[in-house]
Coordinates of C-alpha atoms in Angstrom, one line a residue:
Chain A
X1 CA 0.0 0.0 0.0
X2 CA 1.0 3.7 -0.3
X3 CA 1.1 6.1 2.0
X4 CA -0.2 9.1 0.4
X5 CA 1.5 12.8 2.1
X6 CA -2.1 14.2 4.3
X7 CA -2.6 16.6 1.7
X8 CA -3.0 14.7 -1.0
X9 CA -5.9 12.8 0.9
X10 CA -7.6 15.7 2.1
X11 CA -10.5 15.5 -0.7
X12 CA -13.2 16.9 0.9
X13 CA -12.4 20.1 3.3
X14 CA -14.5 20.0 6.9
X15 CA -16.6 22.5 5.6
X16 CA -18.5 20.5 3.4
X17 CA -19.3 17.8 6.3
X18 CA -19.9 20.7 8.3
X19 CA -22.3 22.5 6.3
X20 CA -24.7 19.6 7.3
X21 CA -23.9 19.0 10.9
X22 CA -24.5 22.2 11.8
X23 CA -27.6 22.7 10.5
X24 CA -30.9 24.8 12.4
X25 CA -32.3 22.0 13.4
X26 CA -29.4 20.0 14.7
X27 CA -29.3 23.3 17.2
X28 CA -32.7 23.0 17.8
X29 CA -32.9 19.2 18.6
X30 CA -29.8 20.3 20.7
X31 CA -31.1 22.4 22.5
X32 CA -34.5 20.4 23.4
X33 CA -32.5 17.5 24.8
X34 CA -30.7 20.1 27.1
X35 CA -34.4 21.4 28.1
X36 CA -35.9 17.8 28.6
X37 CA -32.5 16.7 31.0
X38 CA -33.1 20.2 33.1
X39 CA -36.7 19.0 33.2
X40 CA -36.0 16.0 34.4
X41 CA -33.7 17.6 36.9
X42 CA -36.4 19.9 38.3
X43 CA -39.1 17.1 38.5
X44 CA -36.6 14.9 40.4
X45 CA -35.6 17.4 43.0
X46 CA -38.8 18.5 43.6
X47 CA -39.9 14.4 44.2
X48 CA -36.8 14.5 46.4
X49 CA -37.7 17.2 48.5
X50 CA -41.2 16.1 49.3
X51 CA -40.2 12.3 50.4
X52 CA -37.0 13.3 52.1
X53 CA -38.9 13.0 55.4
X54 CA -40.1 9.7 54.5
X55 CA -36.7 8.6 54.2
X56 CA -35.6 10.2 56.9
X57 CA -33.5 12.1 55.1
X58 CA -33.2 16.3 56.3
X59 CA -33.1 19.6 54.5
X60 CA -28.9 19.9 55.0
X61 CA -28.5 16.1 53.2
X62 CA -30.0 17.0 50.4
X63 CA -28.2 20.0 49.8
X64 CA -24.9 18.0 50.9
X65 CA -25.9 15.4 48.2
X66 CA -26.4 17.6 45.5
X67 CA -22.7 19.7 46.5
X68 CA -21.0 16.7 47.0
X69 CA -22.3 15.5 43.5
X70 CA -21.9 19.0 41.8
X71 CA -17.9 19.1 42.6
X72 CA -17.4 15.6 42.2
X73 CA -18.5 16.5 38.7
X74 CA -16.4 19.2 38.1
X75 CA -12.9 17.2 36.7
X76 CA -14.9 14.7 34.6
X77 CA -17.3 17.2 32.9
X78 CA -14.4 19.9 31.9
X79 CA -12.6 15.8 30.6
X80 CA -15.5 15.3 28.4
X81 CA -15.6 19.1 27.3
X82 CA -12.0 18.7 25.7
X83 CA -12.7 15.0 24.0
X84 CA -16.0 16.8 22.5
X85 CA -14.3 19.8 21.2
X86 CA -11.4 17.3 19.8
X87 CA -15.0 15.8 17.9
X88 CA -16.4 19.4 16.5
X89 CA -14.6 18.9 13.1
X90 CA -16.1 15.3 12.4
X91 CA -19.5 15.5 14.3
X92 CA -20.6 19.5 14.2
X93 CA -21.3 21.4 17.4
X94 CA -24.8 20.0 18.0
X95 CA -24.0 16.6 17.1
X96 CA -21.2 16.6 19.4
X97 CA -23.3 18.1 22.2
X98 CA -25.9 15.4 22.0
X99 CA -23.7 12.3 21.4
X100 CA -21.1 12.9 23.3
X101 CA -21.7 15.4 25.8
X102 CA -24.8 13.7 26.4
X103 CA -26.7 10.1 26.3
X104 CA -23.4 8.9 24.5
X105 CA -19.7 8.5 25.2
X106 CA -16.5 9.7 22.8
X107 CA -15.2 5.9 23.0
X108 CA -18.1 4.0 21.6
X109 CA -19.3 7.2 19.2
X110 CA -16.0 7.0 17.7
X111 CA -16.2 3.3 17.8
X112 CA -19.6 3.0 16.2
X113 CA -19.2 6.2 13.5
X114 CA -16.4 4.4 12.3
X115 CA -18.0 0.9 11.8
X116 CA -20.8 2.8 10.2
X117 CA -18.7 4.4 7.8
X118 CA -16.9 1.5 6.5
X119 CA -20.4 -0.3 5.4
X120 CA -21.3 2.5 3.1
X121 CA -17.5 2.3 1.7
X122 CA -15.9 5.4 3.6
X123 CA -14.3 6.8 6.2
X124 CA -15.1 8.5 9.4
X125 CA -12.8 12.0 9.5
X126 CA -11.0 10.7 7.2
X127 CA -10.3 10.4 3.0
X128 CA -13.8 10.3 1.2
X129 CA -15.9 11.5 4.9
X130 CA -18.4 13.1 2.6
X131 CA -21.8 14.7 3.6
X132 CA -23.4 11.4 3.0
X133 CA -21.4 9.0 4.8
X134 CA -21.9 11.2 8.1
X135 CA -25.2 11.2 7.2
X136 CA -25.1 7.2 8.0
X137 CA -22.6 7.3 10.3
X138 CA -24.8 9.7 12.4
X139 CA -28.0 8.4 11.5
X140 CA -26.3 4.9 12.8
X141 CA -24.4 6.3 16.3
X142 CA -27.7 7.8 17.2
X143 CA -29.9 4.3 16.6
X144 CA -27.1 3.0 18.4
X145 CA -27.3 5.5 21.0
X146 CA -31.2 5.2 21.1
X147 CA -31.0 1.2 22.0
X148 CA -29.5 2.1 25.4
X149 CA -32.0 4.2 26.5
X150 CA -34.7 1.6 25.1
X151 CA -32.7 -1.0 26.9
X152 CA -33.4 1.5 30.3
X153 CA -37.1 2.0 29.7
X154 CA -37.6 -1.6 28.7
X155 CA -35.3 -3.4 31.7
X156 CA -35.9 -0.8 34.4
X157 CA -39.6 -1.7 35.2
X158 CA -38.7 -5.8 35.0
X159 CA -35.7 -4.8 37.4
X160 CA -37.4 -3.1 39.8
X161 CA -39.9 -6.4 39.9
X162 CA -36.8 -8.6 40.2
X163 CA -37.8 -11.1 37.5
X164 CA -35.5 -10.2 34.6
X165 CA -34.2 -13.6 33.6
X166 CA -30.8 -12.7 32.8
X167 CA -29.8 -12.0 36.2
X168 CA -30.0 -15.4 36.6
X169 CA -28.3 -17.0 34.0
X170 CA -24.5 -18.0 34.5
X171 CA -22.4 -14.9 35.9
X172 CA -19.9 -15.8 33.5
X173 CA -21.8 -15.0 30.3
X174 CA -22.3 -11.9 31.7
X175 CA -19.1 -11.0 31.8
X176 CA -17.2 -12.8 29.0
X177 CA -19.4 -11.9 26.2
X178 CA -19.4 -8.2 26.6
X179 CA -15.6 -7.6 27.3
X180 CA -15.1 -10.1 23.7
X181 CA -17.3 -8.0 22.0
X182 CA -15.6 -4.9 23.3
X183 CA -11.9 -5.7 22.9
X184 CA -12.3 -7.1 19.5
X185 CA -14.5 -4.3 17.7
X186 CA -11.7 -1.7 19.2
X187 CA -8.7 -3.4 18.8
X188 CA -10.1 -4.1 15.1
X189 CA -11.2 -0.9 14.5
X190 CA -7.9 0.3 15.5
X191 CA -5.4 -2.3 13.4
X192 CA -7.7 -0.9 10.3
X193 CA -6.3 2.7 11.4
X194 CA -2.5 1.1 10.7
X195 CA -3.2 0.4 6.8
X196 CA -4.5 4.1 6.1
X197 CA -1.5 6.1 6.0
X198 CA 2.2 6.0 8.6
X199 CA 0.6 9.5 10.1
X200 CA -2.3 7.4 11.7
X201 CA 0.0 4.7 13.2
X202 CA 1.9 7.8 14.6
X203 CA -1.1 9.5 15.8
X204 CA -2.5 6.0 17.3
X205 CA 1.1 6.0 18.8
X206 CA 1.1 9.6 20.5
X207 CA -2.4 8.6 21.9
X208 CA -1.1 5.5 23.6
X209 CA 2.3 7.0 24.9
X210 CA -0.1 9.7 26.2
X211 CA -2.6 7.2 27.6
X212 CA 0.4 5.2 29.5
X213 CA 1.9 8.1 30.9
X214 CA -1.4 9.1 32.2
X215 CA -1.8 6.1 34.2
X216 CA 2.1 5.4 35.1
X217 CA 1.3 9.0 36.9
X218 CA -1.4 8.4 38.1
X219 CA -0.5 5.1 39.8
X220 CA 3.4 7.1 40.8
X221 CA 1.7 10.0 42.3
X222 CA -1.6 8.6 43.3
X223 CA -3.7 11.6 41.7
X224 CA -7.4 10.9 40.9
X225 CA -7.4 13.7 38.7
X226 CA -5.1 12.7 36.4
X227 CA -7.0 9.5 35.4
X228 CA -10.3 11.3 34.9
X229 CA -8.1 13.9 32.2
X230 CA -6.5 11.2 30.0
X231 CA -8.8 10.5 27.9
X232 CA -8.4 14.3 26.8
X233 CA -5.0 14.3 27.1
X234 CA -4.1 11.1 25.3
X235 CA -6.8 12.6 22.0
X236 CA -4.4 15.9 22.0
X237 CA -1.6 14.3 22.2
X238 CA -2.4 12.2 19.3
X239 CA -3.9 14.5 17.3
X240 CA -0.9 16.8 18.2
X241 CA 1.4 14.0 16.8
X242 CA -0.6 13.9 13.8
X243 CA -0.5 17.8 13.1
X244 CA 3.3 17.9 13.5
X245 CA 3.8 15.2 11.1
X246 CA 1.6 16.5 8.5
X247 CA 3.3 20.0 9.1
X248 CA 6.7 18.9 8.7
X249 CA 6.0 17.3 5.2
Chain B
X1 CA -51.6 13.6 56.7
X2 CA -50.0 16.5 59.6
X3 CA -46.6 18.2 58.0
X4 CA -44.9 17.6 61.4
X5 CA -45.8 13.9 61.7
X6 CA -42.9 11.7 63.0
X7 CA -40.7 10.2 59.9
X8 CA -40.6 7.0 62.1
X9 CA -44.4 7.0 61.6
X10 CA -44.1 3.9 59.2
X11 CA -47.4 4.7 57.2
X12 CA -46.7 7.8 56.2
X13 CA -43.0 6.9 55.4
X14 CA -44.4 4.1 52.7
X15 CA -47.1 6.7 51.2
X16 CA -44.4 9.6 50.6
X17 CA -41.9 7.3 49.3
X18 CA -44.8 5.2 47.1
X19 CA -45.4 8.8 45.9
X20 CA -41.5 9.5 44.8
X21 CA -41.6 6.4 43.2
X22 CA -45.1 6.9 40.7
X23 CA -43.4 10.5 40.3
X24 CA -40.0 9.1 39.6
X25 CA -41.3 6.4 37.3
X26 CA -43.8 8.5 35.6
X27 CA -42.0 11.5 34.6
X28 CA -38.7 9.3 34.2
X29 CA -39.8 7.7 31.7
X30 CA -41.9 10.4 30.1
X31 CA -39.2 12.3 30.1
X32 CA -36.3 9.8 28.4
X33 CA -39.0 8.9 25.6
X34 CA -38.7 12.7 25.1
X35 CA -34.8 12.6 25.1
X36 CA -35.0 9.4 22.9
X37 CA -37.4 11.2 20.4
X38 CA -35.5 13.9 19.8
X39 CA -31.9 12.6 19.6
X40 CA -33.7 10.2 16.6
X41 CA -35.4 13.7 15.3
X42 CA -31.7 15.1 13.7
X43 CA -30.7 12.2 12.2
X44 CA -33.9 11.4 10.4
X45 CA -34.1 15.3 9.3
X46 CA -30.1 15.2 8.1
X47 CA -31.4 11.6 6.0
X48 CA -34.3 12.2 4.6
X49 CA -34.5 16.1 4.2
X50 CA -31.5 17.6 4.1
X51 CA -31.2 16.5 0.4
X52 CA -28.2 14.4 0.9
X53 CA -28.5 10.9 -1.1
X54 CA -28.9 8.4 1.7
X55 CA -31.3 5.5 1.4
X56 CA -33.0 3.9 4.1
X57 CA -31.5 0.7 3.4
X58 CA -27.6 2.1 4.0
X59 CA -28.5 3.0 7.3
X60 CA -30.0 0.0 8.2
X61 CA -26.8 -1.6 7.3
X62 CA -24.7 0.1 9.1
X63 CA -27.2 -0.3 12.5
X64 CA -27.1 -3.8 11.9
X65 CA -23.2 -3.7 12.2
X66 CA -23.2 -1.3 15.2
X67 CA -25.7 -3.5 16.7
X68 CA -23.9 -6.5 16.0
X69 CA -20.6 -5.0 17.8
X70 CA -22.1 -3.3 20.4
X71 CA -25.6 -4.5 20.8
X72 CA -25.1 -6.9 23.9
X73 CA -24.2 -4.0 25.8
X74 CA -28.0 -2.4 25.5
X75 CA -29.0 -5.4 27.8
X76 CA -25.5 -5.6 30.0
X77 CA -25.4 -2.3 31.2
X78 CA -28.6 -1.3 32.2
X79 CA -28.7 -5.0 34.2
X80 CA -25.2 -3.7 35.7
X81 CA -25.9 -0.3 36.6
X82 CA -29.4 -1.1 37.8
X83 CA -28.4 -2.3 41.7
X84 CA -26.3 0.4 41.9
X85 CA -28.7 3.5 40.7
X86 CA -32.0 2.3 41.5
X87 CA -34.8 2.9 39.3
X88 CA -35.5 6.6 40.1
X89 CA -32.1 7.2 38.6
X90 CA -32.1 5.1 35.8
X91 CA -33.5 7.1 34.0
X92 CA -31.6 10.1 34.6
X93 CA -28.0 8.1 34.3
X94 CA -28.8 6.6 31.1
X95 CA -30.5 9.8 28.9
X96 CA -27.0 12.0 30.8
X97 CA -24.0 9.1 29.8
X98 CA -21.0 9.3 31.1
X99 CA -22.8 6.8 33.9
X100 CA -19.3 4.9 35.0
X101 CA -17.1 8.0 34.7
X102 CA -19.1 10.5 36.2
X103 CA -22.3 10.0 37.7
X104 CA -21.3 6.9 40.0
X105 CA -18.6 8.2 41.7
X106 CA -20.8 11.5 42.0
X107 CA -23.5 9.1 44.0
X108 CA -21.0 7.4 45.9
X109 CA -19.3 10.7 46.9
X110 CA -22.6 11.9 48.5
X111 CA -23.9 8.9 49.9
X112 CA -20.4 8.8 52.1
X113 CA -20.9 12.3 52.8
X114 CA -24.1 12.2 54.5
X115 CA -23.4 8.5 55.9
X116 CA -26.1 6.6 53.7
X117 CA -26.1 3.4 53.7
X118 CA -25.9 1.4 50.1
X119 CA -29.2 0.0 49.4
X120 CA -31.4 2.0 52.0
X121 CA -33.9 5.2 50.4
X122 CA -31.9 7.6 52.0
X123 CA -28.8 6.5 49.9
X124 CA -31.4 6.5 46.7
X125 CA -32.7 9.8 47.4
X126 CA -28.9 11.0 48.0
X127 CA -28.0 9.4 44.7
X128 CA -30.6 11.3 43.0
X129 CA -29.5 14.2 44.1
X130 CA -26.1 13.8 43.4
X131 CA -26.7 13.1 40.1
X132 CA -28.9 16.1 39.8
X133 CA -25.9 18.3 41.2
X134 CA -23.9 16.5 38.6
X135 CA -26.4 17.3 35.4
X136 CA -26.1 21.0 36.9
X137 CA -22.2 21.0 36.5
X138 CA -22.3 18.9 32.9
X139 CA -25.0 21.1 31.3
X140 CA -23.6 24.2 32.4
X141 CA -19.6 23.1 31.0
X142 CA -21.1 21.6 27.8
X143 CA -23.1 24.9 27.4
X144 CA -20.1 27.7 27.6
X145 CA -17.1 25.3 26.5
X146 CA -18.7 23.3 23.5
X147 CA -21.4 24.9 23.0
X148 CA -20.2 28.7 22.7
X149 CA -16.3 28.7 22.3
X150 CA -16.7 25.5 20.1
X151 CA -18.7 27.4 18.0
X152 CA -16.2 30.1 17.8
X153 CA -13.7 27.5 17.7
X154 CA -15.1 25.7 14.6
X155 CA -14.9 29.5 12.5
X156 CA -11.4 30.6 13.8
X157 CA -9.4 27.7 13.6
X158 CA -6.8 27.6 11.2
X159 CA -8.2 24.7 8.2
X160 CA -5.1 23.2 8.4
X161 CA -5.8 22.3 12.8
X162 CA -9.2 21.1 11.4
X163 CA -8.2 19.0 8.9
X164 CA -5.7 17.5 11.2
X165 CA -8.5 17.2 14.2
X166 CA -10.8 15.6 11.6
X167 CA -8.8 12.8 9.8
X168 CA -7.0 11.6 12.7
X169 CA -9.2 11.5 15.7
X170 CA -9.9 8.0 15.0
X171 CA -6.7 6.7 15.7
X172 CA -6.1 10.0 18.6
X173 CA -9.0 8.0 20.4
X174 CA -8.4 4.6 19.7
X175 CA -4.7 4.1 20.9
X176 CA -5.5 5.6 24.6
X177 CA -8.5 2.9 24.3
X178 CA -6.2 -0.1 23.6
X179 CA -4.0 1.2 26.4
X180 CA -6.9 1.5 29.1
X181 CA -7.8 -1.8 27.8
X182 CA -4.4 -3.7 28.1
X183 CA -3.4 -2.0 31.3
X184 CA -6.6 -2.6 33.1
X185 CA -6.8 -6.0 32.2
X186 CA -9.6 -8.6 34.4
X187 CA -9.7 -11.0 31.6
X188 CA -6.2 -11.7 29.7
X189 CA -7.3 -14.6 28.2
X190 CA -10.0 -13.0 26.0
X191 CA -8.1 -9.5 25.6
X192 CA -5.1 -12.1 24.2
X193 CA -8.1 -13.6 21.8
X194 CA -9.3 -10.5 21.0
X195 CA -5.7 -9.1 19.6
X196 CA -5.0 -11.9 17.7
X197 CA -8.4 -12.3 16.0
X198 CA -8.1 -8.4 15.0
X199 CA -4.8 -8.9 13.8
X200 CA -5.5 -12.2 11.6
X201 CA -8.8 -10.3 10.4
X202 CA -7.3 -6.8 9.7
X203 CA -4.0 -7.8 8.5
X204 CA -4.4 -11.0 7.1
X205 CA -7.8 -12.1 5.4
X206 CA -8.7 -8.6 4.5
X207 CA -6.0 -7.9 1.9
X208 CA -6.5 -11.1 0.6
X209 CA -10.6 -10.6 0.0
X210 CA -10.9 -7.3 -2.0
X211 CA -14.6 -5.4 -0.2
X212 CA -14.0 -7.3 2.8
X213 CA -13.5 -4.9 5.3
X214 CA -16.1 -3.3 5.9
X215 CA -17.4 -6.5 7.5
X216 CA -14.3 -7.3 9.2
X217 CA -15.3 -5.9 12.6
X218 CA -18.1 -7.9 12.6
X219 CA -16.7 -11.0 11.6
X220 CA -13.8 -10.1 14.1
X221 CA -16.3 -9.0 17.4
X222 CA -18.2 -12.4 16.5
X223 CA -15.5 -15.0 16.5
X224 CA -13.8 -13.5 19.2
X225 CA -17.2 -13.8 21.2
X226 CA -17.6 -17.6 19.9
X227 CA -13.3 -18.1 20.8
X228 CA -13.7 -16.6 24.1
X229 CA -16.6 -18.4 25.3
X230 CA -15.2 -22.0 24.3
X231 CA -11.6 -21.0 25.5
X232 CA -12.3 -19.8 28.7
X233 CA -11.3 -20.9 32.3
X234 CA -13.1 -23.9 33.6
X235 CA -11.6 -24.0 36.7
X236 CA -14.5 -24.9 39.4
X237 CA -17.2 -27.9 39.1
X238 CA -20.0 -25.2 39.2
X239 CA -18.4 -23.6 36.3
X240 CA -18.5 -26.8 34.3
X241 CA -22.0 -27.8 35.6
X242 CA -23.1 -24.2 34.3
X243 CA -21.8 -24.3 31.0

């Protein structure tokens, strides 16, 4: 295979996926999902509030609970802020909002945009990522996305009644299948990254020395923080690789 | 019902907390079908009337491959993360994400702070609120970070930065994933599987079957399923009873 210099690969520019994922509407659906979670947020406390005495539960815990959840909060949400702005040139502001900000998770959008792409022939972010194929790859992440919360609405009632028959089946299942399943789609999806070009094994490269010296320190120094930031700092580093790279030729 | 009656009154402790749970459930679930609507709306307005050409069936497609990856998860997690959230907060964790990284250890924090005990209401009513703190926090950094300076971001980066951020975050993401998933390793046996199955797939039987990779992740999460389950450690009788 050849390894093609970045800029002769660059076919489409951003702007044309762009265009499309940042459309009114996209803002709009945005911006509902933000309004139904702050809903949410208001109906719950309010239920709270009224059966704290039931629970015997006073005025001061609640307002603990929700401090003590509010800073834990802090590191992990300004983590996810820099993985999602690392995603505003493939997924669009909104997209990126919903998906990843929300309901979803960088590791399996990335995951699943990427599988999506390759059944209609192209790429995600990369050569040939052309209005249509983030179309699909969107259209796909988002059914994806969708499943978990049907799997919520579906199991939660069954759970609650304790007679959800796969609590019962052999632990083992439970926990072999899904860590196969996991391991191979990403270690799959990232082998397919080494055949593209040498700039994506480098970029796969920085991200993994990033990743390992995120955890070496955190393990050395024993900082929480550090751990909750890598993902963020492992995707800059990366993509940081990556930029030299393609500057320097 | 007297607003001063004693909590320890054990009547009125089951009608107030049967009433957070109808709330809970109700608007829960209203509220995540709402969520679940509209994160379907863009993606059906970007396919079918944004004048792109996308049929129905290429979609489909590439569900069915997504689901065939990741579908066993749909069931997993919500089975996993159920005794720990409780049903009031089910549905806030799942429509939020971020549910291992963030909203756990935000329930946890709080439940130690105000000495509930795991499993009791207080803890789930703490947990709630926690997580509500946590949505507070989230919505708010998404909102001014993302949201505003990504927008200004997105029209004063230089193209080259974009183009960079765009063809490469795949493999920026991918190698710190491999790395979390070697270093944090419960099951070596399938992680060994795994690696060796994506290797002989990618590097191996794609080159030699020209359109074939598209479905090599497929073929690559399946077998590895199929080798992992026939491989694994029967140690114990129960194990081999069970199987």
């Amino acid at each position: 295979m050849t390894y093609a210099p970045i800029a002769q690969q660059a076919v489409t520019t951003p702007g044309d996926v762009l265009a499309y994922a940042n459309l009114p509407f996209l803002w709009l659906v945005a911006v509902g999902v933000f309004a139904v979670i702050i809903g949410q947020t208001v109906i719950y406390m309010r239920a709270v509030r009224k059966a704290a005495p039931a629970a015997e539960m006073s005025t001061g815990d609640i307002s603990t609970s929700v401090r003590a959840g509010a800073i834990s909060a802090i590191g992990p949400s300004l983590a996810v802020v820099v993985v999602a702005i690392a995603m505003l040139a493939t997924l669009g502001t909104p997209g990126v909002l919903v998906r990843v900000g929300l309901i979803g998770s960088a590791k399996y959008e990335v995951g699943a945009a990427s599988i999506a792409a390759g059944t209609a022939g192209g790429t995600f972010g990369g050569e040939g990522y052309t209005p249509e194929i983030f179309a699909i790859a969107f259209a796909a992440i988002s059914l994806g996305g969708a499943m978990w919360l049907i799997g919520a609405l579906v199991l939660t009632p069954l759970l609650k009644k304790g007679d959800v028959a796969l609590s019962r089946t052999n632990p083992k299942l439970l926990s072999i299948i899904p860590a196969a399943a996991m391991l191979a789609a990403f270690f799959c999806l990232g082998f397919q990254q080494f055949v593209i070009s040498s700039t994506h094994i480098f970029a796969y490269l920085g991200s993994a020395a990033g990743m390992a010296l995120c955890i070496w320190l955190t393990r050395f120094t024993g900082k929480k923080w550090i751990a909750e930031w890598s993902q963020g700092i492992a995707i800059v580093a990366g993509l940081a690789v990556a930029y030299f790279i393609t500057v320097a030729s | 019902m007297t607003t001063n009656a004693i909590p320890t009154d054990a009547k009125v402790s089951a009608d107030g907390l049967a009433v957070f749970d109808r709330t809970t459930s109700r608007w829960g679930r209203l509220t995540m079908l709402m969520g679940l609507a509209l994160s379907l709306a863009g993606p059906i307005y970007i396919v079918f009337f944004a004048g792109l050409d996308v049929g129905i069936s290429q979609v489909l497609v590439a569900f069915l491959a997504v689901a065939a990856t990741f579908g066993v998860l749909w069931v997993i997690e919500p089975v996993t993360y159920y005794p720990i959230l409780g049903q009031s907060s089910m549905y806030q964790a799942f429509m939020i994400g971020n549910i291992a990284n963030k909203l756990i250890p935000a329930a946890l924090t709080a439940q130690t702070a105000i000495d509930a005990k795991p499993g009791t209401r207080r803890a789930e009513l703490s947990a709630v609120s926690a997580i509500s703190g946590a949505v507070i926090i989230h919505i708010a950094s998404l909102l001014i970070f993302v949201g505003l300076l990504g927008t200004w971001l997105l029209s004063n980066l230089p193209p080259d930065i974009m183009q960079v951020m765009k063809t490469f975050i795949v493999p920026a993401v991918l190698g710190a994933v491999h790395v979390q998933a070697l270093m944090h390793l419960k099951q070596p046996r399938t992680a060994l599987i795994a690696v060796l199955v994506s290797a002989t797939v990618v590097f191996v039987i794609s080159p030699m079957v020209p359109g074939f990779g598209m479905y090599g992740t497929v073929l690559a999460v399946l077998s590895t399923v199929a080798l992992a389950w026939f491989l694994r450690k029967r140690t114990t009788p129960t194990d081999a009873q069970a199987s």
